Amino acid sequence: MQSKLLRGTFILTLGTILSKVIGLIYVIPFYQIVGKHGTQLYSYGYVPYTIFISIATAGVPLAVSKFIAKYNALEEYAVGRKLFKSGLMVMSLTGFAAFLIMYLAAPILAEMSNPGKGQLDDVVTVMRAVSFALILVPFMSLIRGYFQGHQSMGPSAASQVVEQIVRILFTLVGAYVVLKFLSGSMVTAVSVATFAAFVGAIGGLAVLFWYWYKRRPYLDELLEKDKGTVNISLKEIYKEIFIYAAPFVFVGIANPLFQLIDQFTLTKALVEMGTSKKLADTAFGILNFESHKIVIIPVSLATAFSLTLVPSITKAYVENDRKNLTDQLNQTFQVLLFLTLPAAIGLSLLAEPVYTVFYEHDALGTQVLGAYAPVAILFSLYSVTAAIMQGINEQRYTILSLLVGLLVKLSLNIPLVKMFETRGAVLATAIGYSASIIINLIVIKYFSRYQYRFIWRRSLLIVIFAGCMWVGTEVMYRFLSVFLSPASKMQSILIILISAFAGAAIYFYLGLKSGLATRLFGNRIERVLTKFKLPRRRQSVEN
């Protein structure tokens, strides 16, 4: 059971991480091409787009995967195919409707974003350029959900990577050509960069069509094994999908909504404090684009878990297999914390050289990234706990938890910004997410009868390991800073590589020595131990 969970997670995790890494690396040349002003414009357009795309897809990949997994477990394969055929048309219509709404509402959204003087029309143009992607992405999301519902994560992973590569190539080449060869304006360059989302969607869709062509014989074989005992109408199907999907929408737009609050309030609060509009816009770009792009990387693992957890947990829940459900939850929480905690801590410690490598040496960027990095742990926990709630059919509470978190964020954002400037917005986000996570954990415990005692003990062990890693990384960083300057890109790369290696070596040595890493990753770790002739795991670490 754990092997199957980890295999599916590994495939989708690999695709998600590759996609995120590619999406992270491209910001280095993109920043060099368009600069701070360009990233500000990009952020103004992309945050609303992310919200629209989440609503347009209506949580389709996860909702459809959950629906299909449920009926496949009952050997009612025709129900899933019926949904697939009808859903393609429905998602095409919702995608086009979402495109029209965002395109027409762009002036209103731009004005609410409070851009700098003379930038209103520029923001409208950028928003309209990115809105075209809404036509294709919902259609593509249904196909991904169909494959995931059959426990086939490869098509989703491959299409994500191809979509990202095509999008980024078009972004970089397009923006560069506009500015360097066509002598175009910055708004034109950024509009081309955002329109790349549409071009990338074409690439991702092409991959999914190829997989459908290859996998269709197998899927048709499943249809022949259909029991045919369930006769469910399209109305009933969509009713069930809507019940599944509504909470998925809220989960999908959680992070963009927190960002949108910053987009509508951060610059306004900073200007009221006496900060110049130009500096306030710079702070917004650092928070919502530059730092966020880096911080979101550790969250990739949690996102992959969210996608793979739902069908697996639904199956265990439908079959009333409490032991397997508990085992899956234990495994998921442990792997999540084991990987995201050290990543977030390391990123916070090395914020200055990391920001220099990706953008430039900047005091404000360093401060914001250092404060923002630990919030990645909360992003991950929220994503996974929300997925668990959906898996146990208590998805209605995800809406409650998100609304509470957003209310906390909205209430605290301006006061905290006026107290701590840009870092106040980060703190408000952390408090808001914490409120949502607490509600999610309570709901999981109450309805699944899951006990957290084991995870609390194991979390303490992981925190101790991360603390040792923090000390080692900090000592190495301070030592290297005597000889190397974090203001230099090349020297910053050396600082990051050496410091991160020192911290990672300490952390994973402790994980191996204690046996925890072996418990979590099984044969892969055993092969590493054999290859490097390292000590075997201790038996004192329990599952």
Coordinates of C-alpha atoms in Angstrom, one line a residue:
M1 CA 0.0 0.0 0.0
Q2 CA 2.7 2.4 1.0
S3 CA 4.8 1.4 -2.0
K4 CA 1.9 2.2 -4.4
L5 CA 1.2 5.5 -2.7
L6 CA 4.9 6.5 -2.9
R7 CA 5.1 5.3 -6.6
G8 CA 2.2 7.4 -7.7
T9 CA 3.4 10.3 -5.5
F10 CA 6.9 10.0 -7.0
I11 CA 5.7 10.1 -10.6
L12 CA 3.5 13.2 -10.1
T13 CA 6.1 14.7 -7.7
L14 CA 8.8 14.4 -10.3
G15 CA 6.6 16.1 -12.9
T16 CA 5.5 18.8 -10.5
I17 CA 9.0 19.5 -9.2
L18 CA 10.5 19.5 -12.7
S19 CA 7.7 21.9 -13.7
K20 CA 8.3 24.1 -10.7
V21 CA 12.1 24.1 -11.0
I22 CA 11.8 25.1 -14.7
G23 CA 9.4 27.8 -13.6
L24 CA 11.9 29.0 -11.0
I25 CA 15.0 29.0 -13.2
Y26 CA 13.4 31.0 -15.9
V27 CA 12.9 34.0 -13.6
I28 CA 16.6 34.6 -13.6
P29 CA 16.8 35.5 -17.4
F30 CA 13.3 36.9 -17.3
Y31 CA 14.2 39.4 -14.5
Q32 CA 17.3 40.3 -16.5
I33 CA 15.1 41.0 -19.6
V34 CA 12.3 43.0 -18.0
G35 CA 13.6 44.2 -14.6
K36 CA 11.6 45.1 -11.6
H37 CA 9.0 47.1 -13.5
G38 CA 8.3 44.2 -15.7
T39 CA 7.9 41.7 -12.8
Q40 CA 5.5 44.1 -11.2
L41 CA 3.3 44.3 -14.3
Y42 CA 3.6 40.5 -14.6
S43 CA 2.3 40.0 -11.0
Y44 CA -0.6 42.4 -11.5
G45 CA -1.9 40.2 -14.4
Y46 CA -1.0 36.7 -13.2
V47 CA -2.6 36.7 -9.7
P48 CA -6.1 37.4 -11.0
Y49 CA -5.5 34.9 -13.9
T50 CA -4.6 32.2 -11.3
I51 CA -7.9 32.7 -9.5
F52 CA -9.9 32.7 -12.7
I53 CA -8.2 29.5 -13.9
S54 CA -9.0 27.8 -10.6
I55 CA -12.6 28.8 -10.9
A56 CA -12.9 27.9 -14.5
T57 CA -11.5 24.4 -14.0
A58 CA -13.7 24.1 -10.9
G59 CA -11.2 21.8 -9.3
V60 CA -11.7 19.4 -12.2
P61 CA -8.5 17.3 -12.0
L62 CA -9.0 16.4 -8.4
A63 CA -12.7 16.2 -8.4
V64 CA -12.8 14.0 -11.6
S65 CA -10.0 11.8 -10.3
K66 CA -11.9 11.3 -7.0
F67 CA -15.2 10.5 -8.9
I68 CA -13.6 8.1 -11.3
A69 CA -11.6 6.3 -8.5
K70 CA -14.8 5.8 -6.6
Y71 CA -16.7 4.1 -9.4
N72 CA -13.6 2.2 -10.7
A73 CA -13.3 0.7 -7.2
L74 CA -16.9 -0.5 -7.7
E75 CA -15.9 -1.8 -11.3
E76 CA -18.4 0.7 -12.8
Y77 CA -16.0 1.9 -15.5
A78 CA -18.7 3.2 -17.9
V79 CA -19.7 5.9 -15.4
G80 CA -16.3 7.5 -15.6
R81 CA -16.3 7.4 -19.5
K82 CA -19.7 8.9 -19.6
L83 CA -18.4 11.8 -17.4
F84 CA -15.4 12.2 -19.6
K85 CA -17.3 12.5 -22.9
S86 CA -19.8 15.0 -21.5
G87 CA -17.2 16.9 -19.5
L88 CA -15.0 17.8 -22.5
M89 CA -17.9 19.9 -23.9
V90 CA -18.7 21.4 -20.5
M91 CA -15.2 22.5 -19.8
S92 CA -14.8 24.0 -23.2
L93 CA -17.8 26.2 -22.5
T94 CA -16.7 27.2 -19.0
G95 CA -13.2 28.0 -20.2
F96 CA -14.5 30.3 -22.9
A97 CA -16.9 31.9 -20.4
A98 CA -14.1 32.5 -18.0
F99 CA -12.0 34.1 -20.7
L100 CA -14.8 36.5 -21.6
I101 CA -15.4 37.5 -18.0
M102 CA -11.7 38.1 -17.2
Y103 CA -11.1 40.0 -20.5
L104 CA -14.1 42.3 -19.9
A105 CA -13.5 42.7 -16.2
A106 CA -9.8 43.6 -16.7
P107 CA -10.3 47.4 -16.2
I108 CA -12.1 46.9 -12.9
L109 CA -9.5 44.5 -11.6
A110 CA -6.7 46.8 -12.7
E111 CA -8.2 49.7 -10.9
M112 CA -8.7 47.7 -7.7
S113 CA -5.0 46.7 -7.8
N114 CA -4.1 50.4 -7.3
P115 CA -1.2 50.5 -9.8
G116 CA 1.2 53.4 -10.1
K117 CA 0.4 56.6 -12.0
G118 CA -0.2 56.0 -15.7
Q119 CA 0.0 52.2 -15.3
L120 CA -3.7 51.4 -15.3
D121 CA -4.0 50.8 -19.1
D122 CA -0.8 48.8 -19.0
V123 CA -2.2 46.5 -16.3
V124 CA -5.4 46.0 -18.3
T125 CA -3.4 45.0 -21.4
V126 CA -1.4 42.4 -19.4
M127 CA -4.5 41.0 -17.8
R128 CA -6.2 40.6 -21.2
A129 CA -3.2 39.0 -22.7
V130 CA -3.1 36.2 -20.1
S131 CA -6.8 35.6 -20.2
F132 CA -6.6 33.7 -23.5
A133 CA -5.2 30.7 -21.7
L134 CA -8.5 30.2 -20.0
I135 CA -9.9 28.9 -23.2
L136 CA -7.7 25.8 -23.2
V137 CA -6.7 25.0 -19.6
P138 CA -10.1 23.8 -18.3
F139 CA -10.4 21.4 -21.2
M140 CA -6.9 20.1 -20.5
S141 CA -7.6 19.8 -16.8
L142 CA -10.5 17.3 -17.4
I143 CA -8.2 15.0 -19.3
R144 CA -5.6 15.1 -16.5
G145 CA -8.2 14.3 -14.0
Y146 CA -9.5 11.3 -16.0
F147 CA -6.0 9.8 -16.1
Q148 CA -5.4 10.4 -12.4
G149 CA -8.6 8.7 -11.6
H150 CA -7.2 5.6 -13.2
Q151 CA -4.1 5.9 -11.0
S152 CA -2.1 6.9 -14.0
M153 CA 0.0 9.9 -13.0
G154 CA 2.4 9.9 -16.0
P155 CA 0.3 11.8 -18.4
S156 CA -0.4 14.6 -16.0
A157 CA 3.3 14.8 -15.0
A158 CA 4.5 14.8 -18.7
S159 CA 2.0 17.4 -19.8
Q160 CA 2.8 19.7 -16.9
V161 CA 6.5 19.6 -17.8
V162 CA 5.9 20.2 -21.6
E163 CA 3.4 22.9 -20.9
Q164 CA 5.9 24.7 -18.6
I165 CA 8.8 24.3 -21.1
V166 CA 6.8 25.7 -24.0
R167 CA 5.4 28.5 -21.9
I168 CA 8.8 29.6 -20.6
L169 CA 10.5 29.4 -24.0
F170 CA 7.8 31.6 -25.5
T171 CA 8.0 34.0 -22.5
L172 CA 11.8 34.5 -22.7
V173 CA 12.1 34.6 -26.5
G174 CA 9.0 36.7 -26.9
A175 CA 10.0 39.3 -24.3
Y176 CA 13.6 39.5 -25.5
V177 CA 12.6 39.9 -29.2
V178 CA 10.0 42.6 -28.4
L179 CA 12.5 44.7 -26.3
K180 CA 15.8 44.1 -28.1
F181 CA 14.9 43.6 -31.8
L182 CA 11.5 45.3 -32.2
S183 CA 12.2 48.1 -29.8
G184 CA 8.8 47.5 -28.3
S185 CA 7.5 48.8 -25.0
M186 CA 7.7 47.1 -21.6
V187 CA 4.0 46.5 -21.5
T188 CA 4.1 44.7 -24.9
A189 CA 7.0 42.5 -23.7
V190 CA 5.1 41.5 -20.6
S191 CA 1.9 41.0 -22.5
V192 CA 3.8 38.5 -24.8
A193 CA 5.2 36.9 -21.7
T194 CA 1.7 36.4 -20.1
F195 CA 0.2 35.3 -23.5
A196 CA 2.7 32.4 -23.3
A197 CA 0.3 30.7 -20.9
F198 CA -2.0 30.1 -23.9
V199 CA 0.9 28.7 -26.0
G200 CA 2.1 26.5 -23.2
A201 CA -1.4 25.0 -22.8
I202 CA -1.3 24.0 -26.5
G203 CA 1.9 22.0 -25.8
G204 CA 0.4 20.4 -22.7
L205 CA -2.7 19.4 -24.5
A206 CA -0.8 17.8 -27.4
V207 CA 1.0 15.5 -24.9
L208 CA -2.3 14.5 -23.3
F209 CA -3.8 13.7 -26.8
W210 CA -0.8 11.5 -27.4
Y211 CA -1.3 9.6 -24.1
W212 CA -5.0 9.2 -24.9
Y213 CA -4.1 7.6 -28.2
K214 CA -1.6 5.2 -26.5
R215 CA -3.8 4.3 -23.5
R216 CA -7.2 4.1 -25.2
P217 CA -7.0 0.3 -25.9
Y218 CA -6.4 -0.4 -22.2
L219 CA -9.2 2.0 -21.1
D220 CA -11.5 0.3 -23.6
E221 CA -10.7 -3.1 -22.0
L222 CA -11.8 -1.8 -18.7
L223 CA -15.1 -0.8 -20.2
E224 CA -15.7 -4.4 -21.3
K225 CA -15.3 -5.4 -17.6
D226 CA -18.0 -2.9 -16.5
K227 CA -20.6 -4.4 -14.1
G228 CA -23.3 -2.2 -15.5
T229 CA -25.2 -2.2 -12.2
V230 CA -25.2 1.6 -11.8
N231 CA -27.3 3.7 -14.1
I232 CA -26.6 7.3 -13.2
S233 CA -27.8 10.3 -15.2
L234 CA -25.6 13.2 -16.3
K235 CA -27.5 15.5 -13.9
E236 CA -26.6 13.2 -11.0
I237 CA -23.0 12.9 -12.2
Y238 CA -22.6 16.7 -12.4
K239 CA -24.3 17.1 -9.0
E240 CA -21.8 14.8 -7.5
I241 CA -18.9 16.4 -9.3
F242 CA -20.0 19.9 -8.1
I243 CA -20.2 18.6 -4.5
Y244 CA -16.6 17.3 -5.0
A245 CA -15.4 20.3 -7.0
A246 CA -16.6 23.3 -5.0
P247 CA -14.1 22.7 -2.1
F248 CA -11.4 22.0 -4.7
V249 CA -12.0 25.4 -6.1
F250 CA -11.4 27.0 -2.7
V251 CA -8.3 25.0 -2.2
G252 CA -7.0 25.9 -5.6
I253 CA -7.5 29.6 -5.2
A254 CA -6.3 29.7 -1.5
N255 CA -2.8 31.0 -2.3
P256 CA -3.9 33.4 -5.1
L257 CA -6.6 34.9 -2.8
F258 CA -4.0 35.5 -0.1
Q259 CA -1.8 37.1 -2.8
L260 CA -4.8 39.1 -4.1
I261 CA -5.3 40.6 -0.7
D262 CA -1.7 41.8 -0.8
Q263 CA -2.3 43.1 -4.3
F264 CA -5.2 45.2 -3.2
T265 CA -3.9 46.4 0.2
L266 CA 0.0 46.3 0.4
T267 CA 0.9 49.3 -1.7
K268 CA -2.0 51.3 -0.3
A269 CA -0.9 50.6 3.3
L270 CA 2.8 51.4 2.5
V271 CA 1.9 54.7 0.8
E272 CA -0.3 55.7 3.8
M273 CA 2.8 55.2 6.0
G274 CA 4.7 57.7 3.8
T275 CA 6.5 55.2 1.5
S276 CA 6.8 56.5 -2.1
K277 CA 4.5 54.8 -4.6
K278 CA 7.6 53.6 -6.6
L279 CA 9.1 51.9 -3.5
A280 CA 5.7 50.5 -2.6
D281 CA 5.3 49.0 -6.1
T282 CA 8.8 47.5 -5.8
A283 CA 7.9 45.9 -2.5
F284 CA 4.8 44.4 -4.0
G285 CA 6.8 42.9 -6.9
I286 CA 9.4 41.5 -4.4
L287 CA 6.6 39.9 -2.3
N288 CA 4.1 38.6 -4.9
F289 CA 6.5 37.6 -7.7
E290 CA 10.2 37.5 -6.8
S291 CA 10.1 35.9 -3.4
H292 CA 6.9 33.9 -4.0
K293 CA 8.5 32.2 -7.1
I294 CA 11.3 30.9 -4.8
V295 CA 9.2 30.1 -1.8
I296 CA 6.7 28.0 -3.7
I297 CA 9.3 25.4 -4.7
P298 CA 9.2 23.5 -1.4
V299 CA 5.5 23.4 -1.8
S300 CA 5.7 21.4 -5.0
L301 CA 5.9 18.2 -3.0
A302 CA 2.8 19.0 -1.1
T303 CA 1.0 19.8 -4.3
A304 CA 1.9 16.5 -5.7
F305 CA 0.7 14.8 -2.6
S306 CA -2.6 16.6 -2.8
L307 CA -3.1 15.3 -6.3
T308 CA -2.3 11.6 -5.5
L309 CA -3.8 11.4 -2.0
V310 CA -7.4 11.9 -3.1
P311 CA -8.0 8.7 -5.1
S312 CA -6.0 6.6 -2.6
I313 CA -7.7 8.0 0.5
T314 CA -11.1 7.8 -1.2
K315 CA -10.6 4.1 -2.0
A316 CA -9.6 3.3 1.6
Y317 CA -12.5 5.4 2.9
V318 CA -15.1 3.8 0.6
E319 CA -13.8 0.3 1.5
N320 CA -13.9 1.4 5.2
D321 CA -10.3 0.2 5.6
R322 CA -9.3 2.4 8.6
K323 CA -5.9 0.7 9.0
N324 CA -4.8 1.5 5.5
L325 CA -6.2 5.0 5.8
T326 CA -4.2 5.6 9.0
D327 CA -1.1 4.2 7.4
Q328 CA -1.4 6.5 4.4
L329 CA -1.9 9.5 6.6
N330 CA 1.1 8.6 8.8
Q331 CA 3.3 8.1 5.8
T332 CA 2.1 11.3 4.1
F333 CA 2.6 13.6 7.1
Q334 CA 6.1 12.2 7.8
V335 CA 7.4 12.5 4.2
L336 CA 5.9 15.9 3.9
L337 CA 7.6 17.2 7.1
F338 CA 10.8 15.4 6.5
L339 CA 11.3 17.1 3.1
T340 CA 9.7 20.5 3.4
L341 CA 10.9 21.5 6.9
P342 CA 14.7 21.5 6.1
A343 CA 14.0 23.1 2.7
A344 CA 12.2 26.0 4.2
I345 CA 14.7 26.5 7.0
G346 CA 17.6 26.4 4.6
L347 CA 16.0 28.8 2.2
S348 CA 15.4 31.3 5.0
L349 CA 19.0 31.0 6.3
L350 CA 20.4 31.5 2.8
A351 CA 17.9 34.2 1.7
E352 CA 20.6 36.8 0.9
P353 CA 22.7 34.8 -1.5
V354 CA 19.7 33.1 -3.0
Y355 CA 18.0 36.4 -3.8
T356 CA 21.3 37.7 -5.3
V357 CA 21.6 34.6 -7.6
F358 CA 18.1 34.9 -8.9
Y359 CA 17.7 38.6 -9.1
E360 CA 20.2 41.0 -7.6
H361 CA 21.7 41.9 -4.2
D362 CA 18.9 43.7 -2.4
A363 CA 18.3 44.4 1.3
L364 CA 14.5 44.4 1.0
G365 CA 14.4 41.3 -1.1
T366 CA 16.6 39.5 1.4
Q367 CA 14.4 40.5 4.3
V368 CA 11.2 39.5 2.6
L369 CA 12.5 36.2 1.3
G370 CA 14.0 35.3 4.7
A371 CA 10.6 36.0 6.4
Y372 CA 8.6 34.3 3.7
A373 CA 10.5 31.0 3.3
P374 CA 9.2 29.3 6.5
V375 CA 5.6 30.0 5.4
A376 CA 6.2 27.3 2.7
I377 CA 5.7 24.8 5.5
L378 CA 2.2 26.2 6.1
F379 CA 1.4 26.2 2.4
S380 CA 2.3 22.5 2.3
L381 CA 0.4 21.5 5.4
Y382 CA -2.7 23.4 4.2
S383 CA -2.6 21.8 0.8
V384 CA -2.2 18.2 2.2
T385 CA -4.8 18.6 5.0
A386 CA -7.3 20.0 2.6
A387 CA -6.7 17.0 0.2
I388 CA -7.2 14.6 3.1
M389 CA -10.5 16.2 4.0
Q390 CA -11.7 15.8 0.5
G391 CA -10.6 12.2 0.5
I392 CA -12.8 11.5 3.6
N393 CA -15.8 13.3 2.1
E394 CA -15.6 16.2 4.5
Q395 CA -14.7 18.7 1.8
R396 CA -17.3 21.2 2.9
Y397 CA -15.1 22.1 5.8
T398 CA -12.3 23.2 3.5
I399 CA -14.5 26.2 2.5
L400 CA -15.0 27.1 6.2
S401 CA -11.3 26.8 7.0
L402 CA -10.3 28.9 4.0
L403 CA -12.8 31.6 4.7
V404 CA -11.6 31.8 8.3
G405 CA -8.0 32.1 7.1
L406 CA -8.8 34.8 4.6
L407 CA -10.8 36.7 7.1
V408 CA -7.8 36.6 9.5
K409 CA -5.5 37.7 6.7
L410 CA -7.7 40.5 5.6
S411 CA -8.2 41.8 9.2
L412 CA -4.5 41.7 10.0
N413 CA -2.8 42.7 6.8
I414 CA -3.0 46.5 6.9
P415 CA -2.3 46.8 10.6
L416 CA 0.7 44.4 10.4
V417 CA 2.0 46.1 7.3
K418 CA 1.9 49.4 9.1
M419 CA 3.8 47.8 12.0
F420 CA 6.4 45.7 10.1
E421 CA 6.1 47.0 6.5
T422 CA 6.3 44.3 3.8
R423 CA 7.1 41.6 6.3
G424 CA 3.8 42.4 8.0
A425 CA 2.0 41.0 5.0
V426 CA 4.0 37.8 5.3
L427 CA 3.1 37.5 9.0
A428 CA -0.6 38.0 8.2
T429 CA -0.4 35.3 5.6
A430 CA 1.3 32.9 8.1
I431 CA -1.4 33.6 10.8
G432 CA -4.2 33.2 8.3
Y433 CA -2.9 29.9 7.0
S434 CA -2.3 28.7 10.6
A435 CA -5.9 29.3 11.4
S436 CA -7.0 27.3 8.4
I437 CA -4.7 24.4 9.1
I438 CA -5.9 24.1 12.7
I439 CA -9.5 23.8 11.5
N440 CA -8.5 21.2 9.0
L441 CA -6.6 19.1 11.6
I442 CA -9.6 19.2 13.9
V443 CA -11.9 18.0 11.2
I444 CA -9.6 15.2 10.1
K445 CA -9.3 14.0 13.7
Y446 CA -13.1 14.1 14.4
F447 CA -14.3 12.4 11.2
S448 CA -11.6 9.9 10.5
R449 CA -10.8 9.1 14.1
Y450 CA -7.2 9.7 13.3
Q451 CA -4.9 10.2 16.3
Y452 CA -2.0 12.7 16.0
R453 CA 0.1 11.3 18.9
F454 CA 2.4 9.3 16.6
I455 CA 2.9 12.3 14.2
W456 CA 3.6 14.7 17.1
R457 CA 6.4 12.4 18.3
R458 CA 7.8 11.9 14.9
S459 CA 7.5 15.7 14.2
L460 CA 9.6 16.4 17.3
L461 CA 12.3 14.1 16.0
I462 CA 12.3 15.8 12.6
V463 CA 12.4 19.2 14.2
I464 CA 15.5 18.1 16.2
F465 CA 17.2 16.9 13.0
A466 CA 16.3 20.2 11.3
G467 CA 17.6 22.2 14.3
C468 CA 21.0 20.4 14.0
M469 CA 20.9 21.1 10.3
W470 CA 20.2 24.8 11.0
V471 CA 23.2 25.1 13.3
G472 CA 25.5 23.4 10.8
T473 CA 24.3 25.6 7.9
E474 CA 24.5 28.8 9.9
V475 CA 28.1 28.0 11.0
M476 CA 29.2 27.3 7.5
Y477 CA 27.4 30.3 6.1
R478 CA 29.0 32.7 8.6
F479 CA 32.4 31.1 8.0
L480 CA 32.1 31.5 4.2
S481 CA 30.9 35.1 4.5
V482 CA 34.3 36.0 5.9
F483 CA 35.8 35.1 2.5
L484 CA 33.0 35.4 0.1
S485 CA 30.5 38.2 -0.6
P486 CA 26.7 37.5 -0.9
A487 CA 26.5 40.6 -3.1
S488 CA 28.3 38.7 -5.9
K489 CA 26.3 36.3 -8.0
M490 CA 29.2 33.8 -8.5
Q491 CA 30.3 34.0 -4.9
S492 CA 26.7 33.6 -3.8
I493 CA 26.4 30.4 -5.8
L494 CA 29.5 29.0 -3.9
I495 CA 28.0 30.1 -0.6
I496 CA 24.7 28.3 -1.4
L497 CA 26.3 25.1 -2.7
I498 CA 28.7 24.7 0.2
S499 CA 26.3 25.7 3.0
A500 CA 23.4 23.7 1.6
F501 CA 25.6 20.6 1.2
A502 CA 26.8 20.9 4.8
G503 CA 23.3 21.3 6.2
A504 CA 21.9 18.5 4.0
A505 CA 24.7 16.1 4.9
I506 CA 24.0 16.7 8.6
Y507 CA 20.2 16.3 8.2
F508 CA 20.2 13.2 6.0
Y509 CA 23.0 11.6 8.1
L510 CA 20.8 11.9 11.1
G511 CA 17.8 10.6 9.1
L512 CA 19.8 7.5 8.0
K513 CA 21.4 6.9 11.4
S514 CA 18.1 7.0 13.2
G515 CA 16.4 4.8 10.5
L516 CA 13.8 7.4 9.8
A517 CA 14.8 7.9 6.2
T518 CA 14.7 4.1 5.6
R519 CA 11.3 3.9 7.1
L520 CA 10.0 6.6 4.8
F521 CA 11.7 5.8 1.5
G522 CA 12.3 2.1 1.8
N523 CA 14.4 0.3 -0.9
R524 CA 15.7 3.5 -2.4
I525 CA 17.5 4.3 0.9
E526 CA 18.7 0.7 1.3
R527 CA 20.3 1.0 -2.1
V528 CA 22.1 4.2 -1.1
L529 CA 23.3 2.6 2.1
T530 CA 24.7 -0.4 0.3
K531 CA 26.4 1.7 -2.4
F532 CA 28.2 3.9 0.1
K533 CA 28.7 1.2 2.7
L534 CA 26.8 3.3 5.4
P535 CA 25.4 1.8 8.6
R536 CA 22.0 0.2 8.4
R537 CA 19.0 1.8 10.1
R538 CA 18.4 1.3 13.8
Q539 CA 15.4 -0.7 14.8
S540 CA 14.3 1.8 17.5
V541 CA 12.5 4.0 15.1
E542 CA 8.9 2.7 14.8
N543 CA 6.5 3.0 11.9

